[in-house]
Amino acid sequence: MTKEYLIAANWKMNLTTHEASILVHHLEKSLKAYRDVEVVLAPSFVHLQPLHQQIDHRKFRLAAQNAYHKDSGAFTGEVSFTMLRHLVQYVIVGHSERRLYFNESLELIRDKVAAAVRNDISPILCVGETQQERRLGETKQVLHDQITTALSNLTSEDIENVVIAYEPVWAISTFGGELAKPADVQKEINFIRSQVAELYGKAAAEKIRVLYGGSVDQHTARGYLELKECNGALVGGASLQHHKFTRIVEAAHAVARESHGQ
Ligand code: 13P
């Protein structure tokens, strides 16, 4: 069976609306529409509406980087999943920058995952340990807590729309950017699937898409994408440069074709 990849560009808090438009313009020229690679762009909120008008929807899907779990109300400054439901297919939830800089708790992230699903948006749930947790040998405990809490309000039908991104904090370029070994990533992705299996059974665990994120660029992407259990990548810094991001998407397409040939 052909493997299908999801390659998501997390632009974080970067680019003006004009710069975002130019980046998409370049990507539209350099990227073909591949049937085996789903390309998702996650710009900041203000760029979503203009990019929704601009993009070729055969080539790109949109994601928000965050949203608030209440559907509406007196929450000044927040954007709800309800407001995003016809604009994006995905929302990144629980990114480590939100957990660490904005003190997002396990329970808040659980509520955001549920709000995404309730609004027909697929959450890309980010999980991963810090360098200190890794040194203390707490990686599995951290992943266990993050996954079981985040998924605890979902039904087995809901879980089909969830994507999990394994992003060890120590491997994110702006947190030190130590390169994770693909063999280690494989182990943690397997552990993530085992947690999903405990909650929703083996079939759900095999089906759920698990991405890798952390210093993925045009050179490192292949090593992670070749892992049997890895369904794609969540790319930060390298997604801001069209030639780098294009090469990552092309790598996914190449690996998908090779897996088809096997
Ligand atoms: P980098 O690719 O810059 O390491 O960022 C990873 C990330 O946080 C994506 O969400």
Short mmCIF file of C-alpha atoms and ligand atoms in Angstrom, two decimals:
data_model
loop_
_atom_site.label_atom_id
_atom_site.label_comp_id
_atom_site.label_asym_id
_atom_site.label_seq_id
_atom_site.Cartn_x
_atom_site.Cartn_y
_atom_site.Cartn_z
CA MET A 1 0.00 0.00 0.00
CA THR A 2 1.30 3.47 -0.80
CA LYS A 3 2.24 5.38 2.28
CA GLU A 4 0.70 8.81 2.60
CA TYR A 5 2.54 11.59 4.33
CA LEU A 6 1.46 14.75 6.07
CA ILE A 7 4.06 17.52 5.95
CA ALA A 8 3.07 20.53 8.02
CA ALA A 9 4.75 23.94 8.05
CA ASN A 10 4.59 25.64 11.42
CA TRP A 11 5.54 29.22 10.65
CA LYS A 12 5.23 30.18 14.34
CA MET A 13 5.14 33.96 14.94
CA ASN A 14 6.94 34.87 11.73
CA LEU A 15 6.24 36.72 8.46
CA THR A 16 4.11 39.72 7.59
CA THR A 17 0.99 39.14 5.50
CA HIS A 18 2.94 40.26 2.45
CA GLU A 19 5.86 37.93 3.18
CA ALA A 20 3.47 35.04 3.80
CA SER A 21 1.83 35.67 0.45
CA ILE A 22 5.21 35.71 -1.32
CA LEU A 23 6.28 32.46 0.38
CA VAL A 24 3.07 30.75 -0.76
CA HIS A 25 3.55 32.15 -4.24
CA HIS A 26 6.99 30.49 -4.41
CA LEU A 27 5.67 27.23 -2.98
CA GLU A 28 2.85 27.12 -5.51
CA LYS A 29 5.43 27.38 -8.28
CA SER A 30 7.87 24.84 -6.89
CA LEU A 31 5.49 22.21 -5.49
CA LYS A 32 3.43 19.80 -7.50
CA ALA A 33 0.20 18.36 -6.13
CA TYR A 34 1.30 14.94 -4.92
CA ARG A 35 -1.37 12.36 -4.18
CA ASP A 36 0.83 10.78 -1.52
CA VAL A 37 1.77 13.97 0.36
CA GLU A 38 -0.66 16.26 2.12
CA VAL A 39 0.93 19.68 2.61
CA VAL A 40 -0.41 21.79 5.46
CA LEU A 41 0.51 25.41 6.13
CA ALA A 42 0.13 26.81 9.64
CA PRO A 43 0.51 30.59 9.48
CA SER A 44 -0.50 33.00 12.22
CA PHE A 45 -4.22 33.80 12.60
CA VAL A 46 -4.08 37.06 10.64
CA HIS A 47 -2.76 35.32 7.52
CA LEU A 48 -5.37 32.57 7.44
CA GLN A 49 -8.13 34.45 5.64
CA PRO A 50 -5.93 35.97 2.89
CA LEU A 51 -4.13 32.66 2.37
CA HIS A 52 -7.44 30.84 2.18
CA GLN A 53 -8.22 33.07 -0.82
CA GLN A 54 -4.77 32.70 -2.34
CA ILE A 55 -3.87 29.03 -2.10
CA ASP A 56 -4.49 26.33 -4.62
CA HIS A 57 -6.62 24.04 -2.46
CA ARG A 58 -5.47 21.00 -4.43
CA LYS A 59 -1.95 21.60 -3.15
CA PHE A 60 -2.36 23.00 0.33
CA ARG A 61 -4.44 22.76 3.43
CA LEU A 62 -4.45 25.25 6.25
CA ALA A 63 -3.91 24.90 9.97
CA ALA A 64 -4.06 27.34 12.85
CA GLN A 65 -1.27 27.25 15.44
CA ASN A 66 -3.62 27.44 18.41
CA ALA A 67 -7.24 28.20 19.37
CA TYR A 68 -9.36 28.61 22.48
CA HIS A 69 -11.53 25.76 23.72
CA LYS A 70 -14.75 27.74 24.36
CA ASP A 71 -16.89 28.18 21.26
CA SER A 72 -17.79 31.84 21.97
CA GLY A 73 -18.16 34.31 24.80
CA ALA A 74 -16.37 36.98 26.81
CA PHE A 75 -12.79 35.85 26.24
CA THR A 76 -11.09 38.99 24.98
CA GLY A 77 -8.28 38.33 22.55
CA GLU A 78 -9.02 34.67 21.94
CA VAL A 79 -10.00 32.87 18.71
CA SER A 80 -12.27 29.84 18.96
CA PHE A 81 -12.26 26.58 17.03
CA THR A 82 -15.81 27.49 15.96
CA MET A 83 -14.49 30.61 14.22
CA LEU A 84 -11.91 28.51 12.40
CA ARG A 85 -14.07 25.62 11.29
CA HIS A 86 -14.57 26.68 7.68
CA LEU A 87 -11.11 28.14 7.33
CA VAL A 88 -8.78 25.33 8.42
CA GLN A 89 -8.65 21.54 8.40
CA TYR A 90 -6.15 21.32 11.26
CA VAL A 91 -5.15 23.14 14.43
CA ILE A 92 -1.86 22.58 16.23
CA VAL A 93 -2.66 21.92 19.88
CA GLY A 94 -0.29 21.72 22.84
CA HIS A 95 2.86 22.81 21.06
CA SER A 96 5.74 22.86 23.56
CA GLU A 97 6.08 26.63 23.11
CA ARG A 98 2.49 26.98 24.31
CA ARG A 99 3.05 24.55 27.17
CA LEU A 100 6.26 26.27 28.29
CA TYR A 101 5.78 29.97 27.49
CA PHE A 102 2.02 30.21 28.01
CA ASN A 103 1.70 27.65 30.80
CA GLU A 104 -0.84 25.50 28.97
CA SER A 105 -1.77 22.65 31.30
CA LEU A 106 -2.54 19.04 30.44
CA GLU A 107 -6.22 19.72 31.15
CA LEU A 108 -6.40 22.84 28.98
CA ILE A 109 -4.84 20.89 26.12
CA ARG A 110 -7.38 18.09 26.67
CA ASP A 111 -10.19 20.67 26.36
CA LYS A 112 -8.65 22.12 23.19
CA VAL A 113 -8.40 18.69 21.59
CA ALA A 114 -12.06 18.06 22.40
CA ALA A 115 -13.07 21.50 21.07
CA ALA A 116 -11.23 20.84 17.81
CA VAL A 117 -12.98 17.51 17.29
CA ARG A 118 -16.36 19.03 18.23
CA ASN A 119 -15.84 21.61 15.49
CA ASP A 120 -14.79 19.10 12.81
CA ILE A 121 -11.17 20.20 12.87
CA SER A 122 -8.34 17.69 13.21
CA PRO A 123 -6.06 18.53 16.11
CA ILE A 124 -2.33 18.04 15.59
CA LEU A 125 -1.53 17.22 19.20
CA CYS A 126 2.12 17.92 20.04
CA VAL A 127 3.81 15.86 22.72
CA GLY A 128 7.42 15.63 23.82
CA GLU A 129 9.81 15.79 26.72
CA THR A 130 12.21 18.55 27.72
CA GLN A 131 15.97 18.02 27.92
CA GLN A 132 15.77 17.82 31.70
CA GLU A 133 12.98 15.24 31.63
CA ARG A 134 14.99 13.23 29.15
CA ARG A 135 18.10 13.33 31.37
CA LEU A 136 16.06 12.20 34.34
CA GLY A 137 14.71 9.26 32.36
CA GLU A 138 11.14 10.58 32.47
CA THR A 139 10.39 10.58 28.74
CA LYS A 140 7.87 7.74 28.81
CA GLN A 141 6.09 9.09 31.87
CA VAL A 142 5.80 12.53 30.23
CA LEU A 143 4.47 11.09 26.98
CA HIS A 144 2.06 8.87 28.90
CA ASP A 145 0.66 11.82 30.88
CA GLN A 146 0.42 14.11 27.86
CA ILE A 147 -1.32 11.53 25.67
CA THR A 148 -3.72 9.97 28.15
CA THR A 149 -4.90 13.37 29.43
CA ALA A 150 -5.21 14.97 25.99
CA LEU A 151 -7.25 12.11 24.56
CA SER A 152 -9.36 11.37 27.61
CA ASN A 153 -12.56 13.07 26.42
CA LEU A 154 -12.68 11.47 22.99
CA THR A 155 -14.66 8.54 21.63
CA SER A 156 -13.09 5.86 19.48
CA GLU A 157 -14.72 7.55 16.48
CA ASP A 158 -13.17 10.92 17.38
CA ILE A 159 -9.70 9.46 17.60
CA GLU A 160 -9.64 8.81 13.85
CA ASN A 161 -9.35 12.57 13.25
CA VAL A 162 -6.49 13.15 15.64
CA VAL A 163 -2.87 13.53 14.54
CA ILE A 164 -0.06 13.28 17.08
CA ALA A 165 3.27 15.01 16.57
CA TYR A 166 6.23 13.76 18.58
CA GLU A 167 8.38 16.83 19.16
CA PRO A 168 11.10 16.38 21.76
CA VAL A 169 11.67 19.89 23.08
CA TRP A 170 15.46 19.47 23.05
CA ALA A 171 15.38 18.77 19.31
CA ILE A 172 13.48 21.94 18.32
CA SER A 173 15.91 24.32 16.60
CA THR A 174 15.17 27.25 18.89
CA PHE A 175 15.54 25.15 22.06
CA GLY A 176 18.99 23.81 21.25
CA GLY A 177 18.25 21.78 18.16
CA GLU A 178 20.07 18.61 19.11
CA LEU A 179 19.42 16.13 16.31
CA ALA A 180 17.29 13.19 17.41
CA LYS A 181 18.45 9.83 16.08
CA PRO A 182 15.83 8.22 13.85
CA ALA A 183 16.16 4.98 15.86
CA ASP A 184 15.24 6.87 19.06
CA VAL A 185 12.36 8.61 17.32
CA GLN A 186 11.13 5.20 16.18
CA LYS A 187 11.11 3.96 19.79
CA GLU A 188 9.11 6.92 21.06
CA ILE A 189 6.63 6.79 18.19
CA ASN A 190 6.08 3.13 18.99
CA PHE A 191 5.52 4.06 22.61
CA ILE A 192 3.01 6.74 21.57
CA ARG A 193 1.12 4.16 19.53
CA SER A 194 1.16 1.76 22.47
CA GLN A 195 -0.52 4.44 24.59
CA VAL A 196 -3.20 4.95 21.95
CA ALA A 197 -3.64 1.16 21.82
CA GLU A 198 -4.24 1.04 25.56
CA LEU A 199 -6.94 3.68 25.27
CA TYR A 200 -8.60 2.82 21.96
CA GLY A 201 -7.31 -0.57 20.85
CA LYS A 202 -4.75 -1.86 18.39
CA ALA A 203 -6.60 -0.91 15.21
CA ALA A 204 -6.85 2.76 16.27
CA ALA A 205 -3.17 2.76 17.23
CA GLU A 206 -2.13 1.45 13.84
CA LYS A 207 -4.32 3.94 12.03
CA ILE A 208 -3.51 7.14 13.91
CA ARG A 209 -1.05 9.40 12.14
CA VAL A 210 2.09 10.20 14.10
CA LEU A 211 4.45 12.89 12.83
CA TYR A 212 7.95 13.81 13.89
CA GLY A 213 9.07 17.39 14.58
CA GLY A 214 12.37 18.87 15.70
CA SER A 215 15.01 20.36 13.37
CA VAL A 216 13.55 18.63 10.34
CA ASP A 217 15.15 20.12 7.23
CA GLN A 218 15.96 19.12 3.68
CA HIS A 219 18.91 17.01 4.92
CA THR A 220 17.37 15.28 7.95
CA ALA A 221 13.81 14.71 6.70
CA ARG A 222 14.43 11.45 4.90
CA GLY A 223 15.86 9.68 7.96
CA TYR A 224 12.63 10.26 9.87
CA LEU A 225 10.23 9.76 6.98
CA GLU A 226 11.76 6.37 6.21
CA LEU A 227 10.68 5.09 9.61
CA LYS A 228 7.82 2.69 9.05
CA GLU A 229 5.78 4.15 11.91
CA CYS A 230 6.27 7.82 10.96
CA ASN A 231 3.53 9.47 8.91
CA GLY A 232 5.13 12.82 8.28
CA ALA A 233 6.80 15.86 9.74
CA LEU A 234 6.02 19.08 11.54
CA VAL A 235 8.57 21.57 10.28
CA GLY A 236 9.47 24.88 11.94
CA GLY A 237 12.46 26.93 10.78
CA ALA A 238 12.99 25.14 7.46
CA SER A 239 9.38 25.76 6.44
CA LEU A 240 10.04 29.51 6.18
CA GLN A 241 12.33 28.99 3.19
CA HIS A 242 10.56 27.77 0.12
CA HIS A 243 13.46 25.83 -1.37
CA LYS A 244 14.06 23.93 1.88
CA PHE A 245 10.39 23.16 2.45
CA THR A 246 9.97 22.08 -1.16
CA ARG A 247 12.81 19.60 -0.78
CA ILE A 248 11.23 18.16 2.38
CA VAL A 249 7.92 17.62 0.57
CA GLU A 250 9.78 16.08 -2.37
CA ALA A 251 11.62 13.75 0.02
CA ALA A 252 8.28 12.57 1.40
CA HIS A 253 7.00 11.93 -2.12
CA ALA A 254 10.18 10.00 -2.99
CA VAL A 255 9.96 7.81 0.12
CA ALA A 256 6.26 7.18 -0.53
CA ARG A 257 7.05 6.04 -4.06
CA GLU A 258 9.84 3.79 -2.87
CA SER A 259 7.58 2.19 -0.26
CA HIS A 260 5.03 1.59 -3.02
CA GLY A 261 7.67 -0.20 -5.07
CA GLN A 262 8.53 -2.61 -2.26
P1 13P B 1 12.16 23.45 14.10
O1 13P B 1 11.87 22.66 12.83
O2 13P B 1 12.58 24.85 13.85
O3 13P B 1 13.07 22.68 15.00
O4 13P B 1 10.76 23.55 14.89
C1 13P B 1 10.05 22.41 15.15
C2 13P B 1 8.72 22.79 15.64
O5 13P B 1 8.57 23.27 16.75
C3 13P B 1 7.56 22.59 14.73
O6 13P B 1 6.36 22.71 15.39
#
